[in-house]
Short mmCIF file of C-alpha atoms in Angstrom, two decimals:
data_model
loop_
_atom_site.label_atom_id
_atom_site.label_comp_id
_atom_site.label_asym_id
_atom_site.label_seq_id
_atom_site.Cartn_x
_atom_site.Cartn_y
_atom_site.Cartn_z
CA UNK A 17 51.70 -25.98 -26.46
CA UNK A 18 49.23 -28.89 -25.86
CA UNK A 19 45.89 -29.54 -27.79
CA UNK A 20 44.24 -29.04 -24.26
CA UNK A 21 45.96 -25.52 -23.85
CA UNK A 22 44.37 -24.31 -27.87
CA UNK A 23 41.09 -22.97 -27.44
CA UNK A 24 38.39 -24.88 -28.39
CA UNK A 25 34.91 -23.79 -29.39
CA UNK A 26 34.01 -27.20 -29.27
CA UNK A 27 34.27 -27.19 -25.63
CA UNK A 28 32.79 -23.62 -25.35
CA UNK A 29 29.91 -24.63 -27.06
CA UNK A 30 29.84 -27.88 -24.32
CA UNK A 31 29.90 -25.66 -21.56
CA UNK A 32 27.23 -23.29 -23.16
CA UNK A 33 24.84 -25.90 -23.31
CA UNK A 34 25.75 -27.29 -19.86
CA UNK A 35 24.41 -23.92 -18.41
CA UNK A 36 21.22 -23.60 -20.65
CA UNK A 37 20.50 -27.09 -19.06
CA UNK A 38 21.20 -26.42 -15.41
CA UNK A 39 19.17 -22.93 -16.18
CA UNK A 40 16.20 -25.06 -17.38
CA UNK A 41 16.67 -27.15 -14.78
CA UNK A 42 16.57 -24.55 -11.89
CA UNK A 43 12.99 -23.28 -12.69
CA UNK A 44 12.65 -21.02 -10.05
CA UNK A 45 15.77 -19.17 -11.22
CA UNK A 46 13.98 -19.36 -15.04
CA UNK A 47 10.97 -18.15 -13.15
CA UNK A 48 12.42 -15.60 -11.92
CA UNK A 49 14.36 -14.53 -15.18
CA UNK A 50 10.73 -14.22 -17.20
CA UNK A 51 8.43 -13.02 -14.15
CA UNK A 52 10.73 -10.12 -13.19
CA UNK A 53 10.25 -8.23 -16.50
CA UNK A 54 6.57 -8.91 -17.46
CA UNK A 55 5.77 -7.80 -13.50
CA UNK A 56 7.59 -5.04 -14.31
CA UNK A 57 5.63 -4.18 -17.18
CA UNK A 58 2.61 -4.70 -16.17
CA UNK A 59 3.06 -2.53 -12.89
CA UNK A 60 4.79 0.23 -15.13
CA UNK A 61 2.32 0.21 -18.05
CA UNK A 62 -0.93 -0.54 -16.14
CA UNK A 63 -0.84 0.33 -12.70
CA UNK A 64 1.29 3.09 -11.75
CA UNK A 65 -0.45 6.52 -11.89
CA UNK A 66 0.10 9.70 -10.11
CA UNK A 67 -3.07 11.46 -11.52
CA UNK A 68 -5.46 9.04 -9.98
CA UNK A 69 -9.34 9.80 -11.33
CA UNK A 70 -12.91 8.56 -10.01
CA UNK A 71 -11.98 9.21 -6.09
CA UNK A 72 -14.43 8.33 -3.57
CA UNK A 73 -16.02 11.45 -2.32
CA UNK A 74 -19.09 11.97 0.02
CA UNK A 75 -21.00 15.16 -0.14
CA UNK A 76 -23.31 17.12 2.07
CA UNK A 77 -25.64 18.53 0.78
CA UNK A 78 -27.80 21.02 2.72
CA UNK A 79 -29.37 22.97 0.13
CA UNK A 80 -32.64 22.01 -1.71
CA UNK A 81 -32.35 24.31 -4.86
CA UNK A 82 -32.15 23.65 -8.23
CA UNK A 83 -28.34 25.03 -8.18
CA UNK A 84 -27.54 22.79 -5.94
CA UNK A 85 -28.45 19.70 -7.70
CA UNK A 86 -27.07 21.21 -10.58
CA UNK A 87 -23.69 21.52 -8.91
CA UNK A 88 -23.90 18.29 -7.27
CA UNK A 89 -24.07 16.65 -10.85
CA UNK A 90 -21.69 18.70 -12.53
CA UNK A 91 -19.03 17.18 -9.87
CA UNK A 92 -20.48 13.43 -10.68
CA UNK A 93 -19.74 13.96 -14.29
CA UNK A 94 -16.29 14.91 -13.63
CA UNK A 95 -13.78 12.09 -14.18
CA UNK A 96 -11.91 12.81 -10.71
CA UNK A 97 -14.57 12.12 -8.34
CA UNK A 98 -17.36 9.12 -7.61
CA UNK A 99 -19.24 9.83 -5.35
CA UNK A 100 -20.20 7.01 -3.08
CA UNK A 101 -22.89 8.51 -0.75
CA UNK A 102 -24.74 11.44 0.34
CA UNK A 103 -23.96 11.70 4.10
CA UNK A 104 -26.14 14.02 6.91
CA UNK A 105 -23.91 15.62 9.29
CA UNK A 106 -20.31 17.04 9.09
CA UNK A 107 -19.67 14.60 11.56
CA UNK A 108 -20.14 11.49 9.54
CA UNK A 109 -17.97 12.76 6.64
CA UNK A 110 -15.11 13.29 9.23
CA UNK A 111 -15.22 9.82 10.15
CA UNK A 112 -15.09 8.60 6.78
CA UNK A 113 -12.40 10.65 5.92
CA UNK A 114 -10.14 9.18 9.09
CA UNK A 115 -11.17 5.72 7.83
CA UNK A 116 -9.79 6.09 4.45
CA UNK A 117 -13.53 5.57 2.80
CA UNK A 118 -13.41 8.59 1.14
CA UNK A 119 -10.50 11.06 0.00
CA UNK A 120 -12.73 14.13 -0.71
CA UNK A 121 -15.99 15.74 1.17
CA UNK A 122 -17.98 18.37 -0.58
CA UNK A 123 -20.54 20.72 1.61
CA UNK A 124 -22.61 22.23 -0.38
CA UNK A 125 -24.06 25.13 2.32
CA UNK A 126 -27.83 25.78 2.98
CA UNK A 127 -29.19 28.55 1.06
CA UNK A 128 -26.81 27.72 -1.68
CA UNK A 129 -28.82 29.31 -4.40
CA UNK A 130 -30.59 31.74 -2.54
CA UNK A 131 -27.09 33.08 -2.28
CA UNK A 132 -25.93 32.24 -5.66
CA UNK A 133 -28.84 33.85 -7.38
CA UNK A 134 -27.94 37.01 -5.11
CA UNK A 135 -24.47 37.40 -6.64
CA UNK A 136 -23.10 36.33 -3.38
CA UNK A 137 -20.31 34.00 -4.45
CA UNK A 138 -21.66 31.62 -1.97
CA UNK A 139 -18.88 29.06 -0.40
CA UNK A 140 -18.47 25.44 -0.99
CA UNK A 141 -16.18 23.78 1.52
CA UNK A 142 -13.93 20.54 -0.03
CA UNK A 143 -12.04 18.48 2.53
CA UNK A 144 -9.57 16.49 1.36
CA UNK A 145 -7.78 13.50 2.66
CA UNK A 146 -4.06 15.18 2.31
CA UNK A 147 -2.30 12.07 4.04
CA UNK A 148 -1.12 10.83 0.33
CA UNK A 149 -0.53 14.69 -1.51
CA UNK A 150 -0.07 12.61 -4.66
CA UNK A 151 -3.54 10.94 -4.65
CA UNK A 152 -5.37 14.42 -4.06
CA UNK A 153 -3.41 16.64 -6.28
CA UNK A 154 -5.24 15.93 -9.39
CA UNK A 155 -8.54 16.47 -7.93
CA UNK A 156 -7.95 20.07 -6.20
CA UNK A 157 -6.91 21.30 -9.38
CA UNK A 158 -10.17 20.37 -10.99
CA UNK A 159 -11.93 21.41 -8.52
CA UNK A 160 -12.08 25.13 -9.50
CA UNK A 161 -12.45 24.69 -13.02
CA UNK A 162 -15.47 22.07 -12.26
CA UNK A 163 -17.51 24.31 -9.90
CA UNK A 164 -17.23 27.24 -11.76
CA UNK A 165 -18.53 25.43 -15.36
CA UNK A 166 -20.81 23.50 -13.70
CA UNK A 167 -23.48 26.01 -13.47
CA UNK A 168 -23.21 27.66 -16.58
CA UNK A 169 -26.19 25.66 -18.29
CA UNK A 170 -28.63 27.75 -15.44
CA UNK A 171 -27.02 30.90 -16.48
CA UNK A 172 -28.82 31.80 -19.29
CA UNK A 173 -31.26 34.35 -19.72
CA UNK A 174 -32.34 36.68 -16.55
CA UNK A 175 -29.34 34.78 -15.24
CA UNK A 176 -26.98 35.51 -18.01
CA UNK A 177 -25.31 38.12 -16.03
CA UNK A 178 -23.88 35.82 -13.10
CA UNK A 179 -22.12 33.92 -16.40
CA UNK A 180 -20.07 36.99 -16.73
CA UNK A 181 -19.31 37.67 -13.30
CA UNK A 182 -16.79 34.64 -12.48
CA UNK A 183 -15.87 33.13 -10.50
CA UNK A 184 -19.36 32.76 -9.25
CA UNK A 185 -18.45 30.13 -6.28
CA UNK A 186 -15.95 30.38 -3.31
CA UNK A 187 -14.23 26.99 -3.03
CA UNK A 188 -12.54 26.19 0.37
CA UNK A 189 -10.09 23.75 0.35
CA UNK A 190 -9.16 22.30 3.24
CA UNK A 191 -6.23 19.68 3.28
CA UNK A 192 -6.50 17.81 6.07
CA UNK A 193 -3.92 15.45 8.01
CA UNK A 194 -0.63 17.20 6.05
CA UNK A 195 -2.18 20.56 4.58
CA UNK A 196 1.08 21.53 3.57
CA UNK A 197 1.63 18.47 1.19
CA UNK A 198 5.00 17.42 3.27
CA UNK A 199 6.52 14.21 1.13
CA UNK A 200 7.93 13.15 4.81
CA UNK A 201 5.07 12.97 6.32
CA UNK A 202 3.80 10.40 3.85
CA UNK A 203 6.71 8.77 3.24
CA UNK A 204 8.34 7.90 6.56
CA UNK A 205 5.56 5.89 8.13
CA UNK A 206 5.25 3.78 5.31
CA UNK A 207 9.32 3.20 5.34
CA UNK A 208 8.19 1.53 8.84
CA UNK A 209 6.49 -1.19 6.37
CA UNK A 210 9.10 -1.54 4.02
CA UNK A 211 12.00 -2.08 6.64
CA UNK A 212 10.56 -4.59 7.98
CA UNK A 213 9.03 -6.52 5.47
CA UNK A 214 12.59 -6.11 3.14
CA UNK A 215 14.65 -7.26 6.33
CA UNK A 216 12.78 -9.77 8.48
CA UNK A 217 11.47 -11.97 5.24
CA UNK A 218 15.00 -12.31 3.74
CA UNK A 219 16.34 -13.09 6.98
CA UNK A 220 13.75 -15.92 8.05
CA UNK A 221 14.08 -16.99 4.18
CA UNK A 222 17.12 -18.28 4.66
CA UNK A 223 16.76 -19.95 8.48
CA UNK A 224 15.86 -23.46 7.27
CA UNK A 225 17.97 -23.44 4.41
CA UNK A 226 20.95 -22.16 6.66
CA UNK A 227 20.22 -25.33 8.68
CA UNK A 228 20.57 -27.80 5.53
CA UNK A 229 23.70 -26.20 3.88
CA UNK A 230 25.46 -26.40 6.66
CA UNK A 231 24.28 -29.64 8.15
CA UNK A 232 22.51 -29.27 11.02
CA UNK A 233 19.28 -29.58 9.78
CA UNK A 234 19.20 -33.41 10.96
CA UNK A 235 20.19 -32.25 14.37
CA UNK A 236 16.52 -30.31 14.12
CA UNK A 237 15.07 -33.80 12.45
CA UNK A 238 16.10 -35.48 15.58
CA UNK A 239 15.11 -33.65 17.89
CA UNK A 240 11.32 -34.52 19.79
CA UNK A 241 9.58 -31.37 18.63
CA UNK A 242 6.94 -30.79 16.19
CA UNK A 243 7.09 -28.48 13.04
CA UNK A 244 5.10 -26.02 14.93
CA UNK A 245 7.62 -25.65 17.69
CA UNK A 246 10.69 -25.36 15.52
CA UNK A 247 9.33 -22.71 13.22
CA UNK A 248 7.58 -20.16 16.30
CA UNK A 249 11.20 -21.02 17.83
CA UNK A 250 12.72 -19.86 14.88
CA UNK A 251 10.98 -16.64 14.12
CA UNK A 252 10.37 -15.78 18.21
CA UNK A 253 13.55 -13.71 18.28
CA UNK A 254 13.24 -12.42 15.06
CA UNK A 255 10.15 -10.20 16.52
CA UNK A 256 12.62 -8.14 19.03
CA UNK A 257 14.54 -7.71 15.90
CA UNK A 258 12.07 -5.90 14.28
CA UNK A 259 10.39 -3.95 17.06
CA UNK A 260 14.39 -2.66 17.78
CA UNK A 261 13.86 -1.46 14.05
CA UNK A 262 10.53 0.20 14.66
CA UNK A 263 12.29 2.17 17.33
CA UNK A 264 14.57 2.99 15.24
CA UNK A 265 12.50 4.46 12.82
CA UNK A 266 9.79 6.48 14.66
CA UNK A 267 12.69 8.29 16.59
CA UNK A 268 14.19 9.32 13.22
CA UNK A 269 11.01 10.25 12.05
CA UNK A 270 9.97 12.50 15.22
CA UNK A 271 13.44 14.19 15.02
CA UNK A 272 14.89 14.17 12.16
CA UNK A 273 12.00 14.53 10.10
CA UNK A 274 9.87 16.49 12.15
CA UNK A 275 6.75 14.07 11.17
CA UNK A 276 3.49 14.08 14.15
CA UNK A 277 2.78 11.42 15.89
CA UNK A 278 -1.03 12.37 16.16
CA UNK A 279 -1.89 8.87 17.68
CA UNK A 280 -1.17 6.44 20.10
CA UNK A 281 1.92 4.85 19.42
CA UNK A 282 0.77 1.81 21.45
CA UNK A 283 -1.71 0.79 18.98
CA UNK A 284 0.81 1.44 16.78
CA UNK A 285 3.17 -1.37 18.41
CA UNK A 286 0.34 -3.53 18.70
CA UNK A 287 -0.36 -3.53 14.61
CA UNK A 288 3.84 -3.94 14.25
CA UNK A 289 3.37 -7.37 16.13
CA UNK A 290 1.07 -8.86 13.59
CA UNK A 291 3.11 -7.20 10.78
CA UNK A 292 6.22 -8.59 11.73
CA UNK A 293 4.41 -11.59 12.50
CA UNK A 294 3.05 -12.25 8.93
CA UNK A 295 6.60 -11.05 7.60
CA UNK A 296 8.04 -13.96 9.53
CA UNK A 297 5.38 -16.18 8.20
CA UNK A 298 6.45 -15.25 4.60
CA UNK A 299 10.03 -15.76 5.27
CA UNK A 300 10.02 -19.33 7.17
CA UNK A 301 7.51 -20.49 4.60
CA UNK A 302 9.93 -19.16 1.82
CA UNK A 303 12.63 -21.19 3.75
CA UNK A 304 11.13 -24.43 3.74
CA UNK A 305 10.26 -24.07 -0.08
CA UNK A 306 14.01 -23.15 -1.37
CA UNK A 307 16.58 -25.72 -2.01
CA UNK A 308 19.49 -23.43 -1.15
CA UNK A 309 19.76 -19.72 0.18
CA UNK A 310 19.92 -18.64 -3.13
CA UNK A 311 16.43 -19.98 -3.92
CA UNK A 312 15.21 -18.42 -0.98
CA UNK A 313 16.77 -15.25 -1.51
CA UNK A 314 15.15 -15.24 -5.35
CA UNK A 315 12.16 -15.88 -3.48
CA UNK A 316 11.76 -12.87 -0.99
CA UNK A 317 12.61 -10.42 -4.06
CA UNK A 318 9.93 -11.83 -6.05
CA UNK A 319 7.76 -10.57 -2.90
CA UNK A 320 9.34 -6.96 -2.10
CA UNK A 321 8.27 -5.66 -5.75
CA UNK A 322 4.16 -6.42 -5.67
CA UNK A 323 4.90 -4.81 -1.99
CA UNK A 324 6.54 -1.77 -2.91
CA UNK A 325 4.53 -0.81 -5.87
CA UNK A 326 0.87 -2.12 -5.41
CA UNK A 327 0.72 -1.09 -2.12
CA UNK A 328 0.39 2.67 -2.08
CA UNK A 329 3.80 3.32 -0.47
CA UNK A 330 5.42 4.87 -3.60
CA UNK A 331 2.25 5.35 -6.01
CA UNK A 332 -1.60 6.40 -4.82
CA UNK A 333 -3.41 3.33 -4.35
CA UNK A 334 -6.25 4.41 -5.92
CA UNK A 335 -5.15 5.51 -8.75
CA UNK A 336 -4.48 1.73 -9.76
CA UNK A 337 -7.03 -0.45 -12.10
CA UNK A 338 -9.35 -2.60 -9.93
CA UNK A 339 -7.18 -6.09 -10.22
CA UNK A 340 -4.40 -4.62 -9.11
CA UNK A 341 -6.07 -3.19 -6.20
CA UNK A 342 -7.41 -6.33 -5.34
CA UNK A 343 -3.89 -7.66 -5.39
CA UNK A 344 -2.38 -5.46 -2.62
CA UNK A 345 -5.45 -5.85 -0.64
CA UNK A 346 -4.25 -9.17 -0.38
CA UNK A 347 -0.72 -7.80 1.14
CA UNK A 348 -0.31 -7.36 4.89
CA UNK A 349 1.89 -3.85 3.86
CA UNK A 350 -0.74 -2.26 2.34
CA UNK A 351 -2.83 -2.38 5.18
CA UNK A 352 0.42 -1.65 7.71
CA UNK A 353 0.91 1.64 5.69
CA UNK A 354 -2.66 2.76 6.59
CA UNK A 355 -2.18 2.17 10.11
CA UNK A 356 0.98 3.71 10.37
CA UNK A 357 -0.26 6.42 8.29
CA UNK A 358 -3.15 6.42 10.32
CA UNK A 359 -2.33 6.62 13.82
CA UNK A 360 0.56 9.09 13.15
CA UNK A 361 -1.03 11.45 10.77
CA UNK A 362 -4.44 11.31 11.73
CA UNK A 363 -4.45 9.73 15.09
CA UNK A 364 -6.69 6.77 14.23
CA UNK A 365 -8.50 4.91 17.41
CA UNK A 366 -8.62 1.18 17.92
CA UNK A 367 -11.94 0.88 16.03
CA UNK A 368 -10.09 2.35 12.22
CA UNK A 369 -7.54 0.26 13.66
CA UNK A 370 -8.98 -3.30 13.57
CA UNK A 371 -10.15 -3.03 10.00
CA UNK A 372 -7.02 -2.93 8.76
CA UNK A 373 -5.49 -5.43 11.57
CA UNK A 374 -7.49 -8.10 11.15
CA UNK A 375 -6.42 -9.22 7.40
CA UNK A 376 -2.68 -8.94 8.67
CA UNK A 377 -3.42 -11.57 11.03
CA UNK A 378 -5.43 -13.83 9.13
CA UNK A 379 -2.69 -13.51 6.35
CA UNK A 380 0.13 -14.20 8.91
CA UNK A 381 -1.73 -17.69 10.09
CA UNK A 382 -2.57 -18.68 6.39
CA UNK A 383 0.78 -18.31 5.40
CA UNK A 384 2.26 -20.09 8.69
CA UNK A 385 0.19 -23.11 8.44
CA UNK A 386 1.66 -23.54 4.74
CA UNK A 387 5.09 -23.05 6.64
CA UNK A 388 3.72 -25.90 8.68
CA UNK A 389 2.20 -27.97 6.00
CA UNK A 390 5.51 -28.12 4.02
CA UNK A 391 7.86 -28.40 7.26
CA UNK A 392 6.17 -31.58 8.18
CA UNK A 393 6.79 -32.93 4.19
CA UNK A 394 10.74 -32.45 5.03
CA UNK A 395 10.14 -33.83 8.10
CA UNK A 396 8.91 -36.80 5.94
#
């Protein structure tokens, strides 16, 4: 046997320092190796929570009584409900509830305590934005408990004997948009979002870097077109791609899921072109960033876990801290999920519509003219 056939930890211990150096060396790979867990610690310590408190709620209220009032603040002390204004009509509350502006709406009726003071067991109607059952759960269970202690403090002396007569209020609860809490019907539009954000980024990711591993990137370099035209090129039949996928997934959903389609699907196709647009934009700007398609593929994971988790697919959105809400704002998906949410749950018009279009698009041309911006430095 030859010395070179012995082992040698002398040469292990070369080739173990080799790869801590090419590690260091690669810092997007040592990026990735530290970000990874502290994201996921944050997200799973801080952020994620299915009993979300402090809701937005609107209320009507109708009657001028003293119980009234009193009820009205017994529901602002609770921790599952801030109220964020006092609205007029029925009418107004609706549309704030198909907007997403509030997830509960509390009538309190005329002639509340007249009725109350009667022994009547007057009604209080609760409508509740059931499009996320996770997000709402929480609240309808306190709901009971926190109208019927509310009122207790006025139930004291000739009113002592409506204390011992509970429950002393009819709540109503009426679940709107998927009353019978369906997980389907929440989770299937918003799988819309997440194919084609998972799919069409990692694909563009690796166009550019394709290109250079395989050596025809400096057939693009000398060619007479400009940055711009080589990256809309590039992503242009990437679109049909993912409309073929959108297809795909609002037949499954119709009939294999049995989930409404309350809205018109064209708006619906119209918000999928800027989605898939700004998913495109992420990708090709991922592609001109990476080295290899290994970079870029480290690259579009780092993006699909803030997607998945801070933008209300999996988790209620509001149930998150304030920062982190301000984080998936910034995401195109969490304002796709409301849309698809939207027009197939609750059949949302064009007007709900361009509230949440218009930061998909100016995401999608931000991102893009980075793409741009660091196309023309290769180009360099």
């Amino acid at each position: 046997m030859s010395i070179s056939d012995r082992f040698s930890f002398a040469r292990l211990w070369a080739m173990i320092v080799k790869e801590f150096i090419q590690m260091a060396r690669d810092r997007l790979t040592f990026t990735m190796i530290l970000g990874i867990p502290l994201f996921q610690l944050t997200v799973y310590g801080f952020v994620i929570n299915t009993d979300p408190r402090h809701m937005p709620t609107a209320v009507i209220l109708a009657d001028n009584g003293p119980h009234g009032r009193t009820l009205l603040e017994g529901l602002k002390n609770s921790t599952y409900f801030d109220f964020v204004k006092q609205v007029d009509t029925e009418e107004e509350g609706q549309k704030m509830l198909l907007r997403g502006e509030i997830q509960f709406l509390v009538n309190i009726p005329e002639n509340f305590s007249r009725d109350l003071l009667r022994g009547d067991r007057p009604a209080v109607l609760v409508e509740a934005d059931a499009s996320d059952p996770t997000a709402i759960s929480g609240g309808i269970n306190a709901l009971d408990g926190v109208l019927n202690t509310a009122l207790l403090a006025d139930f004291k002396g000739p009113l002592a004997w409506l204390a011992s007569k509970p429950p002393s209020i009819d709540m109503r609860v009426h679940s709107l948009y998927n009353p019978e809490a369906i997980t389907q019907y929440n989770i299937v539009p918003g799988l819309i979002g997440v194919v084609l954000m998972m799919t069409l980024v990692l694909i563009t990711g690796l166009a550019i870097t394709r290109e250079s591993e395989r050596g025809t990137m400096e057939n693009l370099l000398s060619m007479p077109r400009r940055p711009t035209e080589v990256l809309i090129g590039k992503i242009t039949p990437y679109i049909f791609v993912g409309y073929i996928q959108v297809a795909i997934i609002l037949v499954a959903a119709r009939y294999m899921f049995d989930v409404p389609i309350h809205g018109d699907l064209f708006l619906l196709l119209v918000a999928s072109f800027f989605f898939i647009a700004a998913n495109l934009a992420i990708g090709i700007t991922f592609s001109t960033i990476a080295k290899n398609q290994l970079q870029a593929m480290q690259m579009s994971a780092f993006i699909f876990l803030p997607s998945i988790l801070l933008s209300g697919f999996l988790f209620p959105f509001r149930g998150m801290p304030g920062w982190a809400q301000m984080i998936g704002e910034i995401l195109p998906i969490t304002h796709f999920l409301r849309i698809a949410r939207g027009v197939m749950l609750k059949g949302i018009g064009f007007e709900e519509l361009g509230r949440e279009l218009w930061p998909i698009a100016l995401f999608a041309v931000v991102v893009l003219f980075i793409g741009v911006k660091r196309y023309r430095q290769t180009l360099d």
